[in-house]
XYZ file of N, CA and C in Angstrom:
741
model
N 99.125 89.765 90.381
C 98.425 91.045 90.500
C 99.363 92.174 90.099
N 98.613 92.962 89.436
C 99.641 94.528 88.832
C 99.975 94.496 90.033
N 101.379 96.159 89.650
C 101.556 96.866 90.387
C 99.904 97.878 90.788
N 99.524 98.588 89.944
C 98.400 99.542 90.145
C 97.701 98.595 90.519
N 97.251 97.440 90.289
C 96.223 96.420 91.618
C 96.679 96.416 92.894
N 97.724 96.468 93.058
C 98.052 96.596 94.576
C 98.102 97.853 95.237
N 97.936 98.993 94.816
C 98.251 99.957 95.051
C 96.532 100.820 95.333
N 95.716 99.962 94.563
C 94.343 99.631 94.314
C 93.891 99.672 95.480
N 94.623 97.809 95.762
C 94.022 97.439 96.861
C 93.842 98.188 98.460
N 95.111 98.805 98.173
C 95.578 99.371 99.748
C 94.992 101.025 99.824
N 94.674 101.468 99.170
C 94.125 103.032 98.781
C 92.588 102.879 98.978
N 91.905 101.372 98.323
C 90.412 101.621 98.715
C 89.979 101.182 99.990
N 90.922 100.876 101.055
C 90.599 101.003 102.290
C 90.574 101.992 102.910
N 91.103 103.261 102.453
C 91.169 105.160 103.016
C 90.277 105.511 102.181
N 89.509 105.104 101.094
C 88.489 105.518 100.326
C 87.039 105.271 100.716
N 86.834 104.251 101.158
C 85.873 103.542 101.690
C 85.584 103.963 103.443
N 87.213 104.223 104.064
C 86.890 104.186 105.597
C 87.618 105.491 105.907
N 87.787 106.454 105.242
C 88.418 108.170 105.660
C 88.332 108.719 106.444
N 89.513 109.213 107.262
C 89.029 109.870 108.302
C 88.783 111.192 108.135
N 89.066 111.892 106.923
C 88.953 113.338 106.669
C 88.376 112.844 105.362
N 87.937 114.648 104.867
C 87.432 114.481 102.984
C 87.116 115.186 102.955
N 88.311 116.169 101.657
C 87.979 117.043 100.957
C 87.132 117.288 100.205
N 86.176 118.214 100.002
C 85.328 117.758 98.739
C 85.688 119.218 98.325
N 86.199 119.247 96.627
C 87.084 119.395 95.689
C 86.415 120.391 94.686
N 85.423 121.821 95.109
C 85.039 122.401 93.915
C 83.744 122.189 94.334
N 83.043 122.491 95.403
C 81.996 122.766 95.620
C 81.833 124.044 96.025
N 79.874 124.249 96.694
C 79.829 126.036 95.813
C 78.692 125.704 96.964
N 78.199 127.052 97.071
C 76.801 127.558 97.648
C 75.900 127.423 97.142
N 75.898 126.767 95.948
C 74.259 126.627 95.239
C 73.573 126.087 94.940
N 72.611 125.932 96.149
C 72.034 124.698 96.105
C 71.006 124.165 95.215
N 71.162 122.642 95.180
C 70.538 122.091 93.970
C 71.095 121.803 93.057
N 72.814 121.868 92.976
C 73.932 121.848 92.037
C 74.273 120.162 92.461
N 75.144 119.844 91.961
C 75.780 118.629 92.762
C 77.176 118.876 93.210
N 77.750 120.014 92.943
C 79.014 120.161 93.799
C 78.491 120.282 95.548
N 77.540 121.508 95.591
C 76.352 121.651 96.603
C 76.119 120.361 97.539
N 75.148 119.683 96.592
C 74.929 118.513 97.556
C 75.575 117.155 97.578
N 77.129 117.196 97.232
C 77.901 116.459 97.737
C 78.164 116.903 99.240
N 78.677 117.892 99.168
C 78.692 118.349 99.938
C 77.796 118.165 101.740
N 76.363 118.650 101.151
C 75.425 118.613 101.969
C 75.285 116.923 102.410
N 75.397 115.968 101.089
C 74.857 114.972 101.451
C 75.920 114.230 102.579
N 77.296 114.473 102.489
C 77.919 114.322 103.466
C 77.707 114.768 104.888
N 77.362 115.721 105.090
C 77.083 116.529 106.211
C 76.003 116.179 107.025
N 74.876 115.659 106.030
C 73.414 115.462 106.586
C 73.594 113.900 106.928
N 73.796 113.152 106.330
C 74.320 111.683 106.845
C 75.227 111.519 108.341
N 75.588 112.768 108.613
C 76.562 112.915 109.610
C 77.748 111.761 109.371
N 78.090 112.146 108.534
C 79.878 111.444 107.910
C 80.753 111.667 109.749
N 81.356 110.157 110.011
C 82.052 110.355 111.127
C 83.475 110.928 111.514
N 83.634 111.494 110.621
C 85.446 112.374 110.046
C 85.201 113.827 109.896
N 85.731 113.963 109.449
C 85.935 115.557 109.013
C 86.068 115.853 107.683
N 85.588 116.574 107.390
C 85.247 117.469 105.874
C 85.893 119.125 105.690
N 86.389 119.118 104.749
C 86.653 119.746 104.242
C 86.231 120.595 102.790
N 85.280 121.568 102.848
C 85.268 121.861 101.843
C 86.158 122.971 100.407
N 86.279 122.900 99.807
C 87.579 123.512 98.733
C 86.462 124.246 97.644
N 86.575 125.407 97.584
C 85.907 126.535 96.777
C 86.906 127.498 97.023
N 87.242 127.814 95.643
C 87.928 129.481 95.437
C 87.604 130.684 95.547
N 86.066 130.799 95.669
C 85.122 131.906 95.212
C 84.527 132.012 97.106
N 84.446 130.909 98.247
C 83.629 130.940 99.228
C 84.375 131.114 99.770
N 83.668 132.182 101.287
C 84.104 132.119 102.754
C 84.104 130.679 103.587
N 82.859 130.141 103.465
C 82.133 128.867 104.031
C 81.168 128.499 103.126
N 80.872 126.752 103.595
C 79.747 126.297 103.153
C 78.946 125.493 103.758
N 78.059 125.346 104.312
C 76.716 125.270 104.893
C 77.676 125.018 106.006
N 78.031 126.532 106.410
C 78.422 127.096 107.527
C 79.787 125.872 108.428
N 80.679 125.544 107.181
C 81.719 125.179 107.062
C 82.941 125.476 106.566
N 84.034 126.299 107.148
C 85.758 126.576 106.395
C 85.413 126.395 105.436
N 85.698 127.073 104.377
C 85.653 126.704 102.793
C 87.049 127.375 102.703
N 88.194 126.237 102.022
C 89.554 126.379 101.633
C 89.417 126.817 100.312
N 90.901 127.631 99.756
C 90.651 128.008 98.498
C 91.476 127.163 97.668
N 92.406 126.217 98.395
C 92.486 124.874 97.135
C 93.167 123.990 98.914
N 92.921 122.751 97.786
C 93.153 122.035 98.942
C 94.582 121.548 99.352
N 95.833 121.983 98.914
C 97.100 122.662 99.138
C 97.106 123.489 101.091
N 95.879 124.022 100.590
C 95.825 124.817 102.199
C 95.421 124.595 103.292
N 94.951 123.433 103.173
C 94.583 122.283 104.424
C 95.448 122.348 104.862
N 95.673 122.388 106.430
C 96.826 122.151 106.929
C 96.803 120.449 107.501
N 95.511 120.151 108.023
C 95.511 118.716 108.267
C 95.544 117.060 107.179
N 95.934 116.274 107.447
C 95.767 115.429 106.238
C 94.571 114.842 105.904
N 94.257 114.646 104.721
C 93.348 114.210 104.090
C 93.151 112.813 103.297
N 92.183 111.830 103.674
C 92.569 110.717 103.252
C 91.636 110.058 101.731
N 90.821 111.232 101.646
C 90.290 111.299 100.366
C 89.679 112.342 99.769
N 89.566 112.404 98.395
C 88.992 113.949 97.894
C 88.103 113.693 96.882
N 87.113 114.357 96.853
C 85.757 114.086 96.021
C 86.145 115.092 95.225
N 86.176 115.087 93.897
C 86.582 116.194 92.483
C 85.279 116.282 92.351
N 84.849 117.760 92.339
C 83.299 118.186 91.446
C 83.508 119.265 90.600
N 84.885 119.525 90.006
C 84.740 120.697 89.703
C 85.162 120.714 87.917
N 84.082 121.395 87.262
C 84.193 121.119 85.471
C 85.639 120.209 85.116
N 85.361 119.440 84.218
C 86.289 118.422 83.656
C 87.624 119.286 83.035
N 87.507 120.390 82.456
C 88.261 120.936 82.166
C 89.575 121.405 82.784
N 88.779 121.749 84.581
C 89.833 122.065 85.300
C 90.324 120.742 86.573
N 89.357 119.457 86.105
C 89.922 118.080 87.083
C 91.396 117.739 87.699
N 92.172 118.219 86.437
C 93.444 117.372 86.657
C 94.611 118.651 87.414
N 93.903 119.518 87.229
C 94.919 120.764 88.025
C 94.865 120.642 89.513
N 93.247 120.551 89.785
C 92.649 120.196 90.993
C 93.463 118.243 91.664
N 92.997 117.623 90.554
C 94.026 116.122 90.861
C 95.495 116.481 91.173
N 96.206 117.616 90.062
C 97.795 117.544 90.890
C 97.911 118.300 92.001
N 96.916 119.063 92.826
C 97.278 119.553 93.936
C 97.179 118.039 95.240
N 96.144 117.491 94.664
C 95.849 116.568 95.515
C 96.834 115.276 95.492
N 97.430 115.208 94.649
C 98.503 114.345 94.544
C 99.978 115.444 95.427
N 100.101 116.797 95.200
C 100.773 116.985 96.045
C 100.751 117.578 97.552
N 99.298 116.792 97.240
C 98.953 117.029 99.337
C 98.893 115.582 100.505
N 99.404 114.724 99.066
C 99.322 113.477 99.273
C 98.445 112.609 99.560
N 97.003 113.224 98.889
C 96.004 112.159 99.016
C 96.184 110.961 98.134
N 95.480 109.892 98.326
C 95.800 108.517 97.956
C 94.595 108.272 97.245
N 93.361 108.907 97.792
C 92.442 108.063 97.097
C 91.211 109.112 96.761
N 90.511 109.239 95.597
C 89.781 110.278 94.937
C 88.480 109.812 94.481
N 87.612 110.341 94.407
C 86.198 110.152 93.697
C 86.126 111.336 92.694
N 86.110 110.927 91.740
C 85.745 112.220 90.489
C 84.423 111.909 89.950
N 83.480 112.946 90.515
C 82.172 113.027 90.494
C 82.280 113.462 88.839
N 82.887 114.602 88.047
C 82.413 115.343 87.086
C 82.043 114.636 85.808
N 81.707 115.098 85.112
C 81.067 114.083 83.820
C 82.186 115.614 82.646
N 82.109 114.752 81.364
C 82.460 115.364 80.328
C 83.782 114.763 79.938
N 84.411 113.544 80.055
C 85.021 112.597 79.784
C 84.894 112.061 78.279
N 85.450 111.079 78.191
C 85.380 109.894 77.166
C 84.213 109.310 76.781
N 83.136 109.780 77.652
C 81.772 109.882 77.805
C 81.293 110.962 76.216
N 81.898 111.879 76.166
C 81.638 113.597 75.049
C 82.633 112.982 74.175
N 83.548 111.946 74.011
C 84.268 111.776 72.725
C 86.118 112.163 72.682
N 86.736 112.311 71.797
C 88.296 112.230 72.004
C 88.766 113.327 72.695
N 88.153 114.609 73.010
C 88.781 115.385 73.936
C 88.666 115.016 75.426
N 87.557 114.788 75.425
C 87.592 113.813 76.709
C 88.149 112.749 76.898
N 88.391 112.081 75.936
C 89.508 111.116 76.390
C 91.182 111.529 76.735
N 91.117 112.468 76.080
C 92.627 113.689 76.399
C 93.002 113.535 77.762
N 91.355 114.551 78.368
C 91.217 114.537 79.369
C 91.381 113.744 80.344
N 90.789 112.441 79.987
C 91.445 111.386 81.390
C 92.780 110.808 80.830
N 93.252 111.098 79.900
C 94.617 110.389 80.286
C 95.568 110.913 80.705
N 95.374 112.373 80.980
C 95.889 113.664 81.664
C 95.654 112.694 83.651
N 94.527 112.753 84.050
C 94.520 112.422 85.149
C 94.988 111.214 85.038
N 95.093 109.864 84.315
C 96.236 108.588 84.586
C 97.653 109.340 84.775
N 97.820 110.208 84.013
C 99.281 110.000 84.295
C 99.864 110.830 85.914
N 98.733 111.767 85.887
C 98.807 112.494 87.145
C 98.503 110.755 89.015
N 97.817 110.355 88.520
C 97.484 109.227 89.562
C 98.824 108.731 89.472
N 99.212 107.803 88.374
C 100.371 107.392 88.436
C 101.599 108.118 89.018
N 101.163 109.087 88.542
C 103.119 109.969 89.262
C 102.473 109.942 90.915
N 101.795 110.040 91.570
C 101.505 110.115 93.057
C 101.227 109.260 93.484
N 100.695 107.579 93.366
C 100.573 106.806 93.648
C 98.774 106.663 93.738
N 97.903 107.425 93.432
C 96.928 108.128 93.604
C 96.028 107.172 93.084
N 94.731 106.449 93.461
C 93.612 105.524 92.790
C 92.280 106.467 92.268
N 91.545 106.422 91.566
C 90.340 107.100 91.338
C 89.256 106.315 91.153
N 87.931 106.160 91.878
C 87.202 106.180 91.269
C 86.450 106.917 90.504
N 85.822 106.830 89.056
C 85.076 107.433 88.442
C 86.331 107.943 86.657
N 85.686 108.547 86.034
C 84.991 109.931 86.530
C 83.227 110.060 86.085
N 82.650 110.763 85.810
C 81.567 110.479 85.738
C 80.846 109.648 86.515
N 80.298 109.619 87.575
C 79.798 108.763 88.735
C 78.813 109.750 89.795
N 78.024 108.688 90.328
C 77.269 109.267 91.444
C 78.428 108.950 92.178
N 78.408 108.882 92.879
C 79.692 108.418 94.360
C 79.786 107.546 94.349
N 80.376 107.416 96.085
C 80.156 106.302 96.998
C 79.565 106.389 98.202
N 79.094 105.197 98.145
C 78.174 105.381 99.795
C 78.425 103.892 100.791
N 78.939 104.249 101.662
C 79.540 103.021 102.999
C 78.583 103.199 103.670
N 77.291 102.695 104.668
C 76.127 102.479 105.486
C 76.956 102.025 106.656
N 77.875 101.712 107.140
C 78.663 101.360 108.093
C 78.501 102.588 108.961
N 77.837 102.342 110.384
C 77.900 103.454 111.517
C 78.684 103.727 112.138
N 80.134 103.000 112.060
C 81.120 103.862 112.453
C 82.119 105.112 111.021
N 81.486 105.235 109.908
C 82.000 105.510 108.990
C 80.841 106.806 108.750
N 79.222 106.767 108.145
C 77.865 107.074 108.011
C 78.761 107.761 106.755
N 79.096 107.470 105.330
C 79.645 108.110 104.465
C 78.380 108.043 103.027
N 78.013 109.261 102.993
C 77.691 109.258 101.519
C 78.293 110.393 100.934
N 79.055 109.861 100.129
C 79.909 110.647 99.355
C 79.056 110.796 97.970
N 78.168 111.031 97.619
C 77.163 110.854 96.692
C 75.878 111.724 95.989
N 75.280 111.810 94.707
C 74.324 113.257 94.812
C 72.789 112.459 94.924
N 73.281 110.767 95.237
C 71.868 110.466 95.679
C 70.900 111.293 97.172
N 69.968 111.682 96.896
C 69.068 112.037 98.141
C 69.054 111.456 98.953
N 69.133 110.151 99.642
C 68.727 109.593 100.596
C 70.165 108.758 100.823
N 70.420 108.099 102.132
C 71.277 106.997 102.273
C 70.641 106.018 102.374
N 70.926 104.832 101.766
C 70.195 103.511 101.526
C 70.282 103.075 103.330
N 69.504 102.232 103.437
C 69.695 101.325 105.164
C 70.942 100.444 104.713
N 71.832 99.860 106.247
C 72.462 99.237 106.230
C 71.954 97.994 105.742
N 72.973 96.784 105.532
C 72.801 95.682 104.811
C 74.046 95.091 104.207
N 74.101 93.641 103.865
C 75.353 93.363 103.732
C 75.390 93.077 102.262
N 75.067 93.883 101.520
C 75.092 93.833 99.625
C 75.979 94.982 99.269
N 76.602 94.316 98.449
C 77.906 95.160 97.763
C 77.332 95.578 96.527
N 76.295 96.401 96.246
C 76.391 97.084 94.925
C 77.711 98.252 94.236
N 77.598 97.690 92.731
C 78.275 97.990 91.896
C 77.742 98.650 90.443
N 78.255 99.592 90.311
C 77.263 100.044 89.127
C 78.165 100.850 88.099
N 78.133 100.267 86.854
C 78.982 101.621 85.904
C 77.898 103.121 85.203
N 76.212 102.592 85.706
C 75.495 103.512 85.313
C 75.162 104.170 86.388
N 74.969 105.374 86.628
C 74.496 106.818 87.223
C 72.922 106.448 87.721
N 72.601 106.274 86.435
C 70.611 106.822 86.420
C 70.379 105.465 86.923
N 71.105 103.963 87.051
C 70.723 103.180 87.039
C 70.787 102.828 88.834
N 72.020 103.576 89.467
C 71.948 104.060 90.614
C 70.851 103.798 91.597
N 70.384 104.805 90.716
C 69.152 106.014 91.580
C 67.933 105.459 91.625
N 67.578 104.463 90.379
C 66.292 103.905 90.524
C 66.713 102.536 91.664
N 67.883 102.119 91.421
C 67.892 101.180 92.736
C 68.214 101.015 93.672
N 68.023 102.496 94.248
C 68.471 103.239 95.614
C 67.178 103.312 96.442
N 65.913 103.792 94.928
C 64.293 104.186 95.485
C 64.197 102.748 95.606
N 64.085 101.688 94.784
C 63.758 100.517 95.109
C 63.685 100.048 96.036
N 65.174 100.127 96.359
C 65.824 99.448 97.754
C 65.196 99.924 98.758
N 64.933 101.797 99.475
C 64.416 102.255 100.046
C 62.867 101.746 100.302
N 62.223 101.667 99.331
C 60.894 101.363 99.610
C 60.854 99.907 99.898
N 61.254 99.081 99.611
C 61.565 97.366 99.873
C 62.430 97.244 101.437
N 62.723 98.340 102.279
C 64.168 98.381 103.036
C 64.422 96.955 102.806
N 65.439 96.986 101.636
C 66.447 96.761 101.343
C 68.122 97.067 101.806
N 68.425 96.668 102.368
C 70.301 97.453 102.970
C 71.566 97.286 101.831
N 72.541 97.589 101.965
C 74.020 97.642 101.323
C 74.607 98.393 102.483
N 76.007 97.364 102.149
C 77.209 97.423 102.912
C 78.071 98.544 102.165
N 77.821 98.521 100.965
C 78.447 99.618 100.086
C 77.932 99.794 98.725
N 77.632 101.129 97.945
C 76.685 101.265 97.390
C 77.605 102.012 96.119
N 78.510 101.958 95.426
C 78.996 102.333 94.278
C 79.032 102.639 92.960
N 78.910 103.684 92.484
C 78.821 104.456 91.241
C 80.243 104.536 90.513
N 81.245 103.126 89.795
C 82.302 103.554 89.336
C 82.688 104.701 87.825
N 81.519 104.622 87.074
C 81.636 105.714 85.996
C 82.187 105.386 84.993
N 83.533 105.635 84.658
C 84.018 105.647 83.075
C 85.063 104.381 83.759
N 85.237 104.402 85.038
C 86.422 103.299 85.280
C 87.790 103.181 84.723
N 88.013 104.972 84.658
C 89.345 105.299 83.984
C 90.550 104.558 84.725
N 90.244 104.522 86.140
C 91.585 103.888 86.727
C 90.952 102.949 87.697
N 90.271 103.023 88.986
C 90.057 101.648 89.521
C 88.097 101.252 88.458
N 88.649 99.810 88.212
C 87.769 99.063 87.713
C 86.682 97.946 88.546
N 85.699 97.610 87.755
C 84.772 96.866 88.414
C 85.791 95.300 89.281
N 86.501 94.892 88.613
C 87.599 93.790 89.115
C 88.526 94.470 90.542
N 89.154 95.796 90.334
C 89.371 96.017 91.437
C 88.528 96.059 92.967
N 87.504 96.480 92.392
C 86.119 96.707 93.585
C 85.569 95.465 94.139
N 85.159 94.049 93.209
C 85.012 92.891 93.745
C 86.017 92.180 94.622
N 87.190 92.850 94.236
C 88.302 92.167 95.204
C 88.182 92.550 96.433
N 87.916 93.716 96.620
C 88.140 94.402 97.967
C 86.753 94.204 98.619
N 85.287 94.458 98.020
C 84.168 93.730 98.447
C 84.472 92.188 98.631
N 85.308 91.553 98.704
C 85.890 90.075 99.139
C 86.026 90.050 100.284
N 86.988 91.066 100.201
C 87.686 91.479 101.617
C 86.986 91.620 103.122
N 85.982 92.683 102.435
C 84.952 93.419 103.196
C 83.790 92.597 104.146
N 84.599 92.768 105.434
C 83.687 91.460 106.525
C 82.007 92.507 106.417
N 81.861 93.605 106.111
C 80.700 93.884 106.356
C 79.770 93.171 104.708
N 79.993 92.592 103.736
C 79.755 92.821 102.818
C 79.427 90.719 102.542
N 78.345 90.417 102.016
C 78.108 89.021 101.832
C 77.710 88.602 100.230
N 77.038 89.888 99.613
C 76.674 89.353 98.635
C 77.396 90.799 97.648
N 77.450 90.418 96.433
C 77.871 91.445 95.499
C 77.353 91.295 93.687
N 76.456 93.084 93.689
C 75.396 93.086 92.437
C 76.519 93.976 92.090
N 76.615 93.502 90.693
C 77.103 94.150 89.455
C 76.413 94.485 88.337
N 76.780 95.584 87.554
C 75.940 96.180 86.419
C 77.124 96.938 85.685
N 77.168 96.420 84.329
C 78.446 96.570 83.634
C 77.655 97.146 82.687
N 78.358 98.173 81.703
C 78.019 98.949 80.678
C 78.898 98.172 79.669
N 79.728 98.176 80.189
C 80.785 97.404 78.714
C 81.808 96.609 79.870
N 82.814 95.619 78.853
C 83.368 94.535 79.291
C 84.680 95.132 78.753
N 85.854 95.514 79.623
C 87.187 95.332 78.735
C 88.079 94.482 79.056
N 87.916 93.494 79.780
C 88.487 92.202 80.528
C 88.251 91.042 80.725
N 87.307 90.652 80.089
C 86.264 89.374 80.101
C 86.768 88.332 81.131
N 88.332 87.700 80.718
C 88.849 87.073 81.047
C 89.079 87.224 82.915
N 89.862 88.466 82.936
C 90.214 89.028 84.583
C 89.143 88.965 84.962
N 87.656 89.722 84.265
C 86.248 89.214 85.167
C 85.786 88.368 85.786
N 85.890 87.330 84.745
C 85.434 85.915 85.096
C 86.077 85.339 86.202
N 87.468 85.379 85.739
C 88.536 85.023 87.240
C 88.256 85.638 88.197
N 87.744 86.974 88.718
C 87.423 87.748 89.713
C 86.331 87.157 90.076
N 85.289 86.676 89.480
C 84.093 86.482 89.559
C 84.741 84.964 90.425
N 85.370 84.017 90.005
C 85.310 82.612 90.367
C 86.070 82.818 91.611
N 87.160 83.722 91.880
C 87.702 83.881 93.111
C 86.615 84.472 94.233
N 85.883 85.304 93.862
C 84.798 86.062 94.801
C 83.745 85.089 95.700
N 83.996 83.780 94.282
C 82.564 83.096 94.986
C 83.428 81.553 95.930
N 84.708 81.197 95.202
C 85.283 80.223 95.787
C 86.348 80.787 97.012
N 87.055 81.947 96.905
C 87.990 82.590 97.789
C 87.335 83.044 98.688
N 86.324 83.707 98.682
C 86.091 84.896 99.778
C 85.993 84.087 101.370
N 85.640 82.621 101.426
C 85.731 82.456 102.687
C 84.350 82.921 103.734
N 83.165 83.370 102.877
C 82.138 83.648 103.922
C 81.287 82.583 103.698
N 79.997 82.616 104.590
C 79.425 81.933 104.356
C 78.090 82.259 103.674
C-alpha cells in the first residue's frame, strides 16, 4: 500500500466520523449550494459542531460565521470547500495550516472545463501533499454517513437517505440524486452515501477499502465514470469480497 493510501486510510475515519466541520465559503443565499450545505448539515442535526467560514457574513442560519477558517480557535476535523474553483486552493492552504486532515471539495470547474482546470487541481495535490491532507472530490455532491451517532449530511442532496447497511459510491452527481429519490421512495437505507467527483486525490479503491472496514456497512454499489486502475480495482474488488470478513 502507498504512502498516500495510508494516509488515506487513517484521514477517512475523521471524514466520515468528525467531530467538528468547517464548511468553507458558504453564504446567506438560499437555494445556492454553498447555502444548503450548510443548511443540510444543520437540518439533519449533524452530532458535532459546525462551523461556518464566509468573509462577507456576520452569521448563518443564525450561526458564528468565521472570516477564514485560520480563525477558529477550536479544532476541526474536516472542511467542506464550496467556494469558486478559482479561489479552492488558497482556502485548501489555510486548512492545511489549521491542520485539518480531511476535506470535501464540493466546487465544480476542474478538469471537468479542460486544462486550466486541470492547473487547478494539481495546485490542490500539491497543497494536500505538503499537509498530509486527503480530499474527496472536487466536483461532488458530498458525503452522507446515516449513522445516529454521527446524523452527517455533508451534501446538496434534499433529503437524508434512511439508515441501512449499503455503501454507495458514485463518480456521478446527477446520478446521485436520482438514487437517493429511488431509494427514498423504496425505503431503501445506506450506511454511507458518496459523491467522489473528479477523484483528484482519494479514489474509488481508496473508499472500498475503508467501506471494508466499516462494521456499519455490508454491501457496496459502485458507479464509475472512467477506470484509471483496472488492475488495483479488480484487486480491491477481490479483497472486498474475500477479506472483508462479514457475513
Amino acid at each position: 500500500m502507498s504512502n498516500r493510501a495510508d494516509i488515506h486510510r487513517q484521514n477517512l475515519v475523521k471524514i466520515f466520523n468528525p467531530g467538528s466541520i468547517a464548511v468553507v465559503g458558504t453564504n446567506n443565499m438560499k437555494g445556492t449550494v454553498p447555502y444548503d450545505i450548510l443548511f443540510n448539515i444543520l437540518k439533519t442535526e449533524f452530532t458535532g459542531v459546525v462551523f461556518p467560514v464566509s468573509p462577507g457574513e456576520r452569521s448563518i442560519c443564525s450561526v458564528k460565521a468565521y472570516k477564514y477558517v485560520i480563525d477558529i480557535s477550536d479544532p476541526v476535523d474536516l472542511a467542506i470547500i464550496v467556494f469558486p474553483s478559482a479561489v479552492c486552493h488558497m482556502a485548501l492552504e489555510q486548512c492545511g495550516q489549521k491542520g485539518i486532515k480531511g476535506v470535501v471539495i464540493i466546487s465544480a470547474g476542474f478538469r471537468e472545463v479542460g486544462e486550466k482546470g486541470l492547473e487547478r487541481e494539481k495546485q490542490l495535490s500539491i497543497i494536500a501533499e505538503k499537509y498530509g491532507m486527503s480530499i474527496i472530490g472536487p466536483n461532488c455532491l458530498g458525503i452522507i454517513n446515516t449513522d445516529p451517532r454521527i446524523n452527517l449530511n455533508a451534501s446538496f442532496a434534499r433529503k437524508m437517505p434512511e439508515q441501512g447497511n449499503i455503501g454507495f459510491l458514485s463518480q456521478s452527481g446527477a446520478l446521485c440524486t436520482a438514487v437517493l429519490d429511488y431509494a427514498l421512495a423504496k425505503h431503501i437505507g445506506f450506511s454511507k452515501f458518496i459523491s467522489f467527483g473528479n477523484k483528484m486525490d482519494i479514489s474509488e479503491i481508496d473508499l472500498m477499502y475503508y467501506l471494508m472496514e466499516d462494521e456499519a456497512t455490508k454491501v457496496i454499489l459502485l458507479y464509475l465514470e472512467e477506470v484509471t486502475d483496472g488492475r488495483a480495482l479488480m484487486q480491491a474488488a477481490r479483497d472486498v469480497t474475500r477479506l472483508s470478513g462479514k457475513p
